[in-house]
mmCIF file of C-alpha atoms and ligand atoms in Angstrom:
data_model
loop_
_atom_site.group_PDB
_atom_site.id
_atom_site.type_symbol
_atom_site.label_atom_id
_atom_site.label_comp_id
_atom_site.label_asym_id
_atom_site.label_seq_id
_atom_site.Cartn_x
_atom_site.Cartn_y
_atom_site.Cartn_z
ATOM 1 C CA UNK A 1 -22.280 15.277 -13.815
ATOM 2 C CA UNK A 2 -21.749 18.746 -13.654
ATOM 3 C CA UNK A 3 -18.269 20.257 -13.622
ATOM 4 C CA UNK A 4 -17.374 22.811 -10.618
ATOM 5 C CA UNK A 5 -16.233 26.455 -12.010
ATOM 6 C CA UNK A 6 -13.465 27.978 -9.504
ATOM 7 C CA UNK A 7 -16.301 30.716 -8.672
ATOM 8 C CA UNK A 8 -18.297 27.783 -7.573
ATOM 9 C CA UNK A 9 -16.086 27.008 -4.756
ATOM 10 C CA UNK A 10 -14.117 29.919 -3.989
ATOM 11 C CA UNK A 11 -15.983 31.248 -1.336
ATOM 12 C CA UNK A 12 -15.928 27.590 0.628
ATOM 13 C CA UNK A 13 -12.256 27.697 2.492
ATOM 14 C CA UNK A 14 -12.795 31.173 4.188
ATOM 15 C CA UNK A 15 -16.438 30.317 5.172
ATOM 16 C CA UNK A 16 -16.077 26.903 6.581
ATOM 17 C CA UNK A 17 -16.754 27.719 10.357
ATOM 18 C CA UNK A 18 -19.538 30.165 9.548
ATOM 19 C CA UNK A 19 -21.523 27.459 6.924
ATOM 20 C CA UNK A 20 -21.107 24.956 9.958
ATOM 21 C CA UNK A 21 -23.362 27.561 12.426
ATOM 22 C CA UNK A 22 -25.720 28.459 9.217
ATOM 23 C CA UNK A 23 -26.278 24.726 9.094
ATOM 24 C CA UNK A 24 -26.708 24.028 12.681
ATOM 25 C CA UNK A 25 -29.099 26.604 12.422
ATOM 26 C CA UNK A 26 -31.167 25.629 9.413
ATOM 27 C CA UNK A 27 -30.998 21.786 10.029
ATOM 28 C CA UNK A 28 -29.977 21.917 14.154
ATOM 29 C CA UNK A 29 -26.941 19.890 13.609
ATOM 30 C CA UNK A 30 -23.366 21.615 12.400
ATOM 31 C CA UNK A 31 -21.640 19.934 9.646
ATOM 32 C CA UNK A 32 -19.724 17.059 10.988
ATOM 33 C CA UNK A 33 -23.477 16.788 12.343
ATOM 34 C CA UNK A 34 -25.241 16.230 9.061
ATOM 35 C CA UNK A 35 -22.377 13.909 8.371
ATOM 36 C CA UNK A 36 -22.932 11.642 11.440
ATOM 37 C CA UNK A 37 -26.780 11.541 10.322
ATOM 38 C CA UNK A 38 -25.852 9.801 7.018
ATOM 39 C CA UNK A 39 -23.920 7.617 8.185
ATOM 40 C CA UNK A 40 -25.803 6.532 11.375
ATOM 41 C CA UNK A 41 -22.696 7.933 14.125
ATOM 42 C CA UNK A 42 -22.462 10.146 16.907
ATOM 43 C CA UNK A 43 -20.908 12.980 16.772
ATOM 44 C CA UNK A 44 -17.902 11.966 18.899
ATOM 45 C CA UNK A 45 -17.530 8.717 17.196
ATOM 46 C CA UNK A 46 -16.969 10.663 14.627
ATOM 47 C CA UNK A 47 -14.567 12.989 15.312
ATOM 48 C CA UNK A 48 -12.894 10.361 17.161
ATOM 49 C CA UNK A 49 -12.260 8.527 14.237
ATOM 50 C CA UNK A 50 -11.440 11.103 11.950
ATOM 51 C CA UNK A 51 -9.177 12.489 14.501
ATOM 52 C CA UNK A 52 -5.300 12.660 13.341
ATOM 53 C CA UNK A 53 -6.683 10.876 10.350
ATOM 54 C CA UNK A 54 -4.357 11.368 7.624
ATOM 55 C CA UNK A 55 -5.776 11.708 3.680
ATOM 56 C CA UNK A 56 -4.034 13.098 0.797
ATOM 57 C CA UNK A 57 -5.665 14.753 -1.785
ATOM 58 C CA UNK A 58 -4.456 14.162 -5.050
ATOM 59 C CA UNK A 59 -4.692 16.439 -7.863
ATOM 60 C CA UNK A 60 -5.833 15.152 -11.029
ATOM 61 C CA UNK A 61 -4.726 16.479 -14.421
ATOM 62 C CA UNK A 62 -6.983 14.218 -17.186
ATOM 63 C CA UNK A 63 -9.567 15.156 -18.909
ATOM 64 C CA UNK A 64 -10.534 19.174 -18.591
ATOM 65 C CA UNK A 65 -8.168 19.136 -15.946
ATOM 66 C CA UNK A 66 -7.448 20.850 -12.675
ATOM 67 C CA UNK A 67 -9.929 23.255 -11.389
ATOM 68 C CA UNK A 68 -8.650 25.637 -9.675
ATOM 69 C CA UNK A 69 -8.474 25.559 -5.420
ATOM 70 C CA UNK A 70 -10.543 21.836 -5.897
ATOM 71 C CA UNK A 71 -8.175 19.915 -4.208
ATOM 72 C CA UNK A 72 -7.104 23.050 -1.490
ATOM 73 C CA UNK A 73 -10.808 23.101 -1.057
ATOM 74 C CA UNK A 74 -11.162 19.421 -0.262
ATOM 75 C CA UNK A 75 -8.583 19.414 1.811
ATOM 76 C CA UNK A 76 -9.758 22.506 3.957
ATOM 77 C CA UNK A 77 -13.021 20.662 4.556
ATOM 78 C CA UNK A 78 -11.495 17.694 5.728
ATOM 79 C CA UNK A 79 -8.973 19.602 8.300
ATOM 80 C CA UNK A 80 -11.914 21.659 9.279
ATOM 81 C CA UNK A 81 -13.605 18.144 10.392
ATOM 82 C CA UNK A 82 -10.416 17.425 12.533
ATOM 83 C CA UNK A 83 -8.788 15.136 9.687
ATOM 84 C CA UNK A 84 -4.881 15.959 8.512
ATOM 85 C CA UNK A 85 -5.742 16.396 5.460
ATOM 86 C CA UNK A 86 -2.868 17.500 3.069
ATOM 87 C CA UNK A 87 -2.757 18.667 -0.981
ATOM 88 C CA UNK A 88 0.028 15.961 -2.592
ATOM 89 C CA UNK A 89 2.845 18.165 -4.074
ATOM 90 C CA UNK A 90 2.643 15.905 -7.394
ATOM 91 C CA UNK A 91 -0.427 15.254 -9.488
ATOM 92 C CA UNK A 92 -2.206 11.904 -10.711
ATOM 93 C CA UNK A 93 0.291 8.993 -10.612
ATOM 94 C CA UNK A 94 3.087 10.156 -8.659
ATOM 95 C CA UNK A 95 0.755 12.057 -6.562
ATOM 96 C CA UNK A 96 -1.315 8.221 -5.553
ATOM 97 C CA UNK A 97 2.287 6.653 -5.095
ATOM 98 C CA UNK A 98 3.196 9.346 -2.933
ATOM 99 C CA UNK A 99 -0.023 8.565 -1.063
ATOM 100 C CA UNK A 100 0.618 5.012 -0.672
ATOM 101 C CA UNK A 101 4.515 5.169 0.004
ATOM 102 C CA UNK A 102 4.199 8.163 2.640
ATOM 103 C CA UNK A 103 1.492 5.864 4.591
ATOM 104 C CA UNK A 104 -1.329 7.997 4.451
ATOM 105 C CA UNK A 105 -4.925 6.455 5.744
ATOM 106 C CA UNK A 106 -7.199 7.381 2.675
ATOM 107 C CA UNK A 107 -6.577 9.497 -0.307
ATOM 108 C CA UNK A 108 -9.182 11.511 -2.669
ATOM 109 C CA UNK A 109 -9.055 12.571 -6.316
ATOM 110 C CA UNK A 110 -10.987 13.239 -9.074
ATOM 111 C CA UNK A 111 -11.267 13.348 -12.979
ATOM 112 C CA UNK A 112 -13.946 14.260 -14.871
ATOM 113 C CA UNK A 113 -16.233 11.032 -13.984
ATOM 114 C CA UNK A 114 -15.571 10.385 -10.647
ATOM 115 C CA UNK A 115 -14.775 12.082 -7.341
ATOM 116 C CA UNK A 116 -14.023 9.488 -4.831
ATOM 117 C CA UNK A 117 -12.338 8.625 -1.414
ATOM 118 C CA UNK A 118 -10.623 5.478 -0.483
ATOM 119 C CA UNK A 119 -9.411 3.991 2.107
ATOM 120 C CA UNK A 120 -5.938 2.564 1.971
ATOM 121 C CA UNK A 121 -6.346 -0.178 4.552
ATOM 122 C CA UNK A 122 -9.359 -0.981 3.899
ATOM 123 C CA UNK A 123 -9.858 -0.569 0.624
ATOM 124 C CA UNK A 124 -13.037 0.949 0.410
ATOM 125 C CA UNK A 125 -14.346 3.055 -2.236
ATOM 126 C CA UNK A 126 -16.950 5.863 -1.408
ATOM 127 C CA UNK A 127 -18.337 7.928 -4.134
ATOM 128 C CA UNK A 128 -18.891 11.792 -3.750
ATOM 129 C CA UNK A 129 -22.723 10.905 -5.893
ATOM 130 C CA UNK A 130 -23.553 8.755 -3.418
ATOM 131 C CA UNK A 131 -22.080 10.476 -0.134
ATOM 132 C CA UNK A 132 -23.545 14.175 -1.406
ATOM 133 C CA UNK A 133 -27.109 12.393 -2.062
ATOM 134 C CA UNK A 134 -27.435 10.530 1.264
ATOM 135 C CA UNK A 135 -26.045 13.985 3.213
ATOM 136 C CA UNK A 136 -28.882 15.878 2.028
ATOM 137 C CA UNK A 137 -31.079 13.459 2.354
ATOM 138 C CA UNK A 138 -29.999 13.657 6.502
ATOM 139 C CA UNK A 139 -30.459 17.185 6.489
ATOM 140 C CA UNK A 140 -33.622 17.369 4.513
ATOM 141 C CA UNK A 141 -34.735 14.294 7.282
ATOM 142 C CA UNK A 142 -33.179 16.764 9.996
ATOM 143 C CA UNK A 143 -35.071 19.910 8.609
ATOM 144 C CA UNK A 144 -38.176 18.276 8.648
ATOM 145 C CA UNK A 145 -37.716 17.299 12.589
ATOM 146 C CA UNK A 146 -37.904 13.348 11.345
ATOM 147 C CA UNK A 147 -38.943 12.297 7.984
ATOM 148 C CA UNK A 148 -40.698 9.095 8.358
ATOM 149 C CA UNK A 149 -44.276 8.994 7.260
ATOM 150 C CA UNK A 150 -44.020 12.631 5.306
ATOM 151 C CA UNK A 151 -44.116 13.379 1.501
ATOM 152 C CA UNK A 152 -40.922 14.077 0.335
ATOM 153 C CA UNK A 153 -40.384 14.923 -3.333
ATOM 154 C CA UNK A 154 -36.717 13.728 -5.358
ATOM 155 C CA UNK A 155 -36.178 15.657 -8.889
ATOM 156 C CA UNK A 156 -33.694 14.329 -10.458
ATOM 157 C CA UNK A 157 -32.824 10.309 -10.589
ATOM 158 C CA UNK A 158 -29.168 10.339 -11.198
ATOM 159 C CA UNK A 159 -26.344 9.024 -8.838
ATOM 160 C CA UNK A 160 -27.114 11.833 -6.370
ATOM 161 C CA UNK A 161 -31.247 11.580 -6.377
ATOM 162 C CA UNK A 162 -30.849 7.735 -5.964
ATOM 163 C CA UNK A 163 -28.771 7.581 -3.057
ATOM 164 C CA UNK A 164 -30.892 10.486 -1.287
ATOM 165 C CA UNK A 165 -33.751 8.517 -2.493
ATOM 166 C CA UNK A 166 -32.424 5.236 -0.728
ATOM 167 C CA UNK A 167 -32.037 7.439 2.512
ATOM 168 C CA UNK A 168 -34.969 8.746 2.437
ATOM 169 C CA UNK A 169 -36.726 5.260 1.903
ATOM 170 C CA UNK A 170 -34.467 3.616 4.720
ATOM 171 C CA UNK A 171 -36.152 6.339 6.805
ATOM 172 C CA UNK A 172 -39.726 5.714 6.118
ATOM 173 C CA UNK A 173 -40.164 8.984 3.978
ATOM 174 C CA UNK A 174 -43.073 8.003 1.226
ATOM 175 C CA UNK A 175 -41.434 9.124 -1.764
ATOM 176 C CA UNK A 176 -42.029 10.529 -4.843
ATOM 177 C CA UNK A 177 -39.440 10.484 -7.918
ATOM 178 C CA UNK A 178 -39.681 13.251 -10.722
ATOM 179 C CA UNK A 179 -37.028 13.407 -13.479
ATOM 180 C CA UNK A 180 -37.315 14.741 -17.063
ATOM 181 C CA UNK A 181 -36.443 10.874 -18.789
ATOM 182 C CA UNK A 182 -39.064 8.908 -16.770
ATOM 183 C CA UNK A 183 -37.048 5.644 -16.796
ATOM 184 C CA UNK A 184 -34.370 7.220 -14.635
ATOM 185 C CA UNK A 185 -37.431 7.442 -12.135
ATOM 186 C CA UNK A 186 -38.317 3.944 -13.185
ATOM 187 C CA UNK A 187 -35.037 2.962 -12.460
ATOM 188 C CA UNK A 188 -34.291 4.524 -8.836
ATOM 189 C CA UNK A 189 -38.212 3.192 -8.316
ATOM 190 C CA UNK A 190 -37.108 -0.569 -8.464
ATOM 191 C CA UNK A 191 -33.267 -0.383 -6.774
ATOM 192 C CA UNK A 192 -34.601 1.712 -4.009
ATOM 193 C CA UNK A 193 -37.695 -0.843 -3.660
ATOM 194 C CA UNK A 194 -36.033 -3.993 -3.976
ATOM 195 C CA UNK A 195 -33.264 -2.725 -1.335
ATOM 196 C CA UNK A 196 -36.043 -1.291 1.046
ATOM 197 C CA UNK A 197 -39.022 -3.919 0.751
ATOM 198 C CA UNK A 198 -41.455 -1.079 2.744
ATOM 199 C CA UNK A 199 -40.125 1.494 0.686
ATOM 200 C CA UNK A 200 -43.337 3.928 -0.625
ATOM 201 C CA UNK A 201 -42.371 4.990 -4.297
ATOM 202 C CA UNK A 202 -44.354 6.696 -6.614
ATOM 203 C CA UNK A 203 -43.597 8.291 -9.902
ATOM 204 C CA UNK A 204 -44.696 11.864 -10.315
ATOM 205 C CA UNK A 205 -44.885 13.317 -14.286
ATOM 206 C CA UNK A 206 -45.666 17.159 -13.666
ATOM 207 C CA UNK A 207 -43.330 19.291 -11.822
ATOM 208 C CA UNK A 208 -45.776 22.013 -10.967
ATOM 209 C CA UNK A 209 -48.255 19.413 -9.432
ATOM 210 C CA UNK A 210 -45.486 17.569 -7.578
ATOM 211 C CA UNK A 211 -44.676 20.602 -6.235
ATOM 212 C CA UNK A 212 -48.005 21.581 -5.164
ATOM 213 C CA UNK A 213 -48.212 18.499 -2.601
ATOM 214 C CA UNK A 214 -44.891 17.783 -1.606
ATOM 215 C CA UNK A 215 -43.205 19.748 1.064
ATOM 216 C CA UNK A 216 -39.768 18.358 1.686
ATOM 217 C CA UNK A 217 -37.834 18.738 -1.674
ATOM 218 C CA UNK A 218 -34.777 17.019 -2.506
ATOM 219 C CA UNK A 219 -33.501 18.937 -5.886
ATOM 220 C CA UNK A 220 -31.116 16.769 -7.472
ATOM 221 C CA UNK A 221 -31.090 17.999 -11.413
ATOM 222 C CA UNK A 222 -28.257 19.897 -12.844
ATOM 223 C CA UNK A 223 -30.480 22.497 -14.204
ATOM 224 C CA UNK A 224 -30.927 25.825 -12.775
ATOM 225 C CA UNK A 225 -33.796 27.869 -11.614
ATOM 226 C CA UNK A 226 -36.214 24.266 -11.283
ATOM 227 C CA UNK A 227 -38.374 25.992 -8.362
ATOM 228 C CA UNK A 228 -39.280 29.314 -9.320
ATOM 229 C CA UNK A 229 -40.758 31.560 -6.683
ATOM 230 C CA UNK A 230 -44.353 30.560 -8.223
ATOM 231 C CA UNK A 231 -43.862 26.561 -6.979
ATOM 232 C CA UNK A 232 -42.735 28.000 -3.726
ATOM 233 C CA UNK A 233 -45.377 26.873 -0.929
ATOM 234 C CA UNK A 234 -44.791 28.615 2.467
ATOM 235 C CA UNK A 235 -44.149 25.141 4.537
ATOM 236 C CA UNK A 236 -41.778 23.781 1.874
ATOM 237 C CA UNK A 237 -38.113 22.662 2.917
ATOM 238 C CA UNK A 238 -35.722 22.211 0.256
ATOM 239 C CA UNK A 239 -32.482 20.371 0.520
ATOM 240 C CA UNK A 240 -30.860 21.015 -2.617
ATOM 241 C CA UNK A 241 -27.045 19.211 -4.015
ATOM 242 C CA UNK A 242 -27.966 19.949 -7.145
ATOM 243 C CA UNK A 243 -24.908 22.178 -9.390
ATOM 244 C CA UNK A 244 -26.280 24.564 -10.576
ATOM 245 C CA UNK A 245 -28.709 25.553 -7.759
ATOM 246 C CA UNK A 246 -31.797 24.238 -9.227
ATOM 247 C CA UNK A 247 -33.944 27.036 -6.831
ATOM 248 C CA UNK A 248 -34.046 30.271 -8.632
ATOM 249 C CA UNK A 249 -32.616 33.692 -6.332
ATOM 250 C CA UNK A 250 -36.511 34.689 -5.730
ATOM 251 C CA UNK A 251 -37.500 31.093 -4.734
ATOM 252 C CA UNK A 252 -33.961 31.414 -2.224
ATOM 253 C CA UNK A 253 -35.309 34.234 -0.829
ATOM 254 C CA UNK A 254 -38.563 33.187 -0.080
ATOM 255 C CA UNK A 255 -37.059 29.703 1.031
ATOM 256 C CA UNK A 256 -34.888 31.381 3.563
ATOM 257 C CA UNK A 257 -33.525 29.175 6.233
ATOM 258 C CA UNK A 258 -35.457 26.343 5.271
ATOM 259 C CA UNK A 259 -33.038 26.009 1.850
ATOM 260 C CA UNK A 260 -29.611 24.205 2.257
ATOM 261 C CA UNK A 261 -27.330 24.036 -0.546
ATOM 262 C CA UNK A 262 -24.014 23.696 -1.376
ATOM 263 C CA UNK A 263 -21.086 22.987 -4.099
ATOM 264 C CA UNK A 264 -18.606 20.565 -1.729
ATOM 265 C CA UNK A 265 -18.953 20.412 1.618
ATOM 266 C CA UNK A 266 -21.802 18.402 2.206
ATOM 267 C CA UNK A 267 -20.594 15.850 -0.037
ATOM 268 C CA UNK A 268 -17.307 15.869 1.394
ATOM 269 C CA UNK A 269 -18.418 15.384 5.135
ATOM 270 C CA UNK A 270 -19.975 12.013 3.971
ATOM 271 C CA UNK A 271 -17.504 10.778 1.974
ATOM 272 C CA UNK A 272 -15.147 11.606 5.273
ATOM 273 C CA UNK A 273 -17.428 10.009 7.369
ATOM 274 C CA UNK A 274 -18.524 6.941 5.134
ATOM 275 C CA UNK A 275 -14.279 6.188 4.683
ATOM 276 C CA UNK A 276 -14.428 5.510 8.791
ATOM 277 C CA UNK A 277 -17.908 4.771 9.414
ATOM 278 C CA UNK A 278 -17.338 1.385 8.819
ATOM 279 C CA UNK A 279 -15.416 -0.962 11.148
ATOM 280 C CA UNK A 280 -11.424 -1.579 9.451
ATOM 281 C CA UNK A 281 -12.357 -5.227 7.350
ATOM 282 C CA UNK A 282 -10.166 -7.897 8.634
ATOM 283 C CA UNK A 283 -7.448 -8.347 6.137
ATOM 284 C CA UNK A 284 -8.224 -11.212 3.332
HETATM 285 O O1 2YC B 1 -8.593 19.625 -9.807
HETATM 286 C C1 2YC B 1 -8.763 18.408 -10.120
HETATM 287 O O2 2YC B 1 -8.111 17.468 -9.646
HETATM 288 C C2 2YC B 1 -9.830 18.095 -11.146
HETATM 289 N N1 2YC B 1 -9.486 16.870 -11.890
HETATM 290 C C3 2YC B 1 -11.169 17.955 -10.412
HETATM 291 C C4 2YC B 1 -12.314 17.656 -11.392
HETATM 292 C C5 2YC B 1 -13.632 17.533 -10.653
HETATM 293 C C6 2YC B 1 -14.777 17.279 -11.650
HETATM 294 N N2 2YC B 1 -16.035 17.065 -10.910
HETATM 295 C C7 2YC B 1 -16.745 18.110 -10.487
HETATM 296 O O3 2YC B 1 -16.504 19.236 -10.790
HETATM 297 C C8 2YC B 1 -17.900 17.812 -9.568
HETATM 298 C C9 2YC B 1 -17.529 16.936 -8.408
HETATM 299 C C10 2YC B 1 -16.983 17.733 -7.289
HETATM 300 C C11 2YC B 1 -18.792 16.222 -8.089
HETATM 301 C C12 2YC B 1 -19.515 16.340 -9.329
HETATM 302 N N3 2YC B 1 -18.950 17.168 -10.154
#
């Protein structure tokens, strides 16, 4: 997993409203948008239930540490998405008591394995891996005007490639996987196809052919620079969580609107939206 640099994320809180528009643009749907497309909602479910919502972010001091503006960062997203989202004033374990004693609805943190989101009543866990692969899946689905039946392309079968895999699988994308240790591929291959029986999964072994007949790209490695301008084809569509962008600044260029990438807010949306997606569980 790769670690966010401050100069990875700096640019995010004073941006928020314009990324929204750049994504409505690219992908027709603004942010909460994309959101509501991975998790199946409408847009005023959504906000409905995120609404007065109230999560505390908790800093998190283990391991390498805090990264600087993470958890202001996190919680700008959220309040941009119409949640009261607030920074706790402590870190790690006074900062989750503080969540739980002050009666806050969710909470979010992060060490150097995991950043997750979880719901206080409910007690449900969702996973920033799993909520940043399935939101680019949506918009790579919403870029490509409905992705059922078309070629799409994952590189990179980690946490993030395998839940944008399973999206794009549960929407009736025929799929190819592409990753550097071919039993990752393997791997995502049988949990995506044993979850989705239809699911149409093949295992590519060159990136340059992949490239060359696959238009909708889902670029989930942590290695820079992946597509060069050379593997760029003029229809392609490239949704891209990856961190480091794995599209190098010529392949950007050429890619235009019909790139979307980002460090956080993506990934935060969904893990927003997944929290309240689902209904409250009945106690036990
Ligand atoms: O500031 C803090 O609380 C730090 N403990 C945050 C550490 C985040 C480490 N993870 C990352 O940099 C990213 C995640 C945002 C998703 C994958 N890697």
């Amino acid at each position: 997993m790769t670690r966010l640099q401050p100069d990875d994320i700096c640019h995010i809180i004073p941006n928020l409203a314009d990324y929204s528009r750049e994504l409505e643009k690219k992908t027709g749907r603004p942010l909460l948008g994309i959101a509501c497309h991975a998790c199946n909602m409408d847009e005023r479910q959504l906000k409905d239930r995120l609404q007065d919502k109230q999560i505390c972010v908790v800093p998190v001091t283990a391991g390498l540490g805090i990264i600087s503006r993470f958890s202001d960062t996190v919680a700008a997203i959220l309040t941009f998405l119409g949640c009261r989202a607030t920074v706790a004033d402590q870190t790690d374990v006074s900062g989750v008591a503080h969540a739980f004693a002050a009666g806050y609805d969710a909470l979010m943190m992060a060490d150097d394995h995991r950043f997750v989101a979880i719901d206080l009543h409910a007690r449900q866990v969702t996973d920033n891996a799993d909520a940043t692969g399935r939101g680019f899946a949506a918009a790579l689905d919403l870029m490509a005007g409905g992705i059922r039946g078309r070629d799409v392309l994952v590189l990179g079968c980690g946490p993030v490639g395998a839940a944008g895999a399973g999206l794009l699988a549960s929407k009736g994308a025929r799929t190819a996987l592409l990753d550097t240790d071919r039993q990752a591929a393997v791997q995502v291959r049988k949990i995506v196809s044993d979850r989705y029986r239809t699911a149409d999964i093949t295992i590519e072994d060159d990136l340059e052919t992949a490239l060359s007949h696959n238009r909708f790209i889902l670029e989930a490695t942590p290695v820079p620079d992946t597509i060069t301008g050379a593997l760029v084809l003029p229809e392609m569509r490239v949704a891209a969580p990856g961190v480091p962008l794995g599209v190098s600044a010529e392949a950007a260029a050429m890619l235009g609107p019909h790139l979307v990438h980002d460090t956080l807010e993506i990934g935060v949306a969904v893990m927003a939206a997944s929290l309240f997606c689902e209904p409250i569980r009945k106690k036990r």
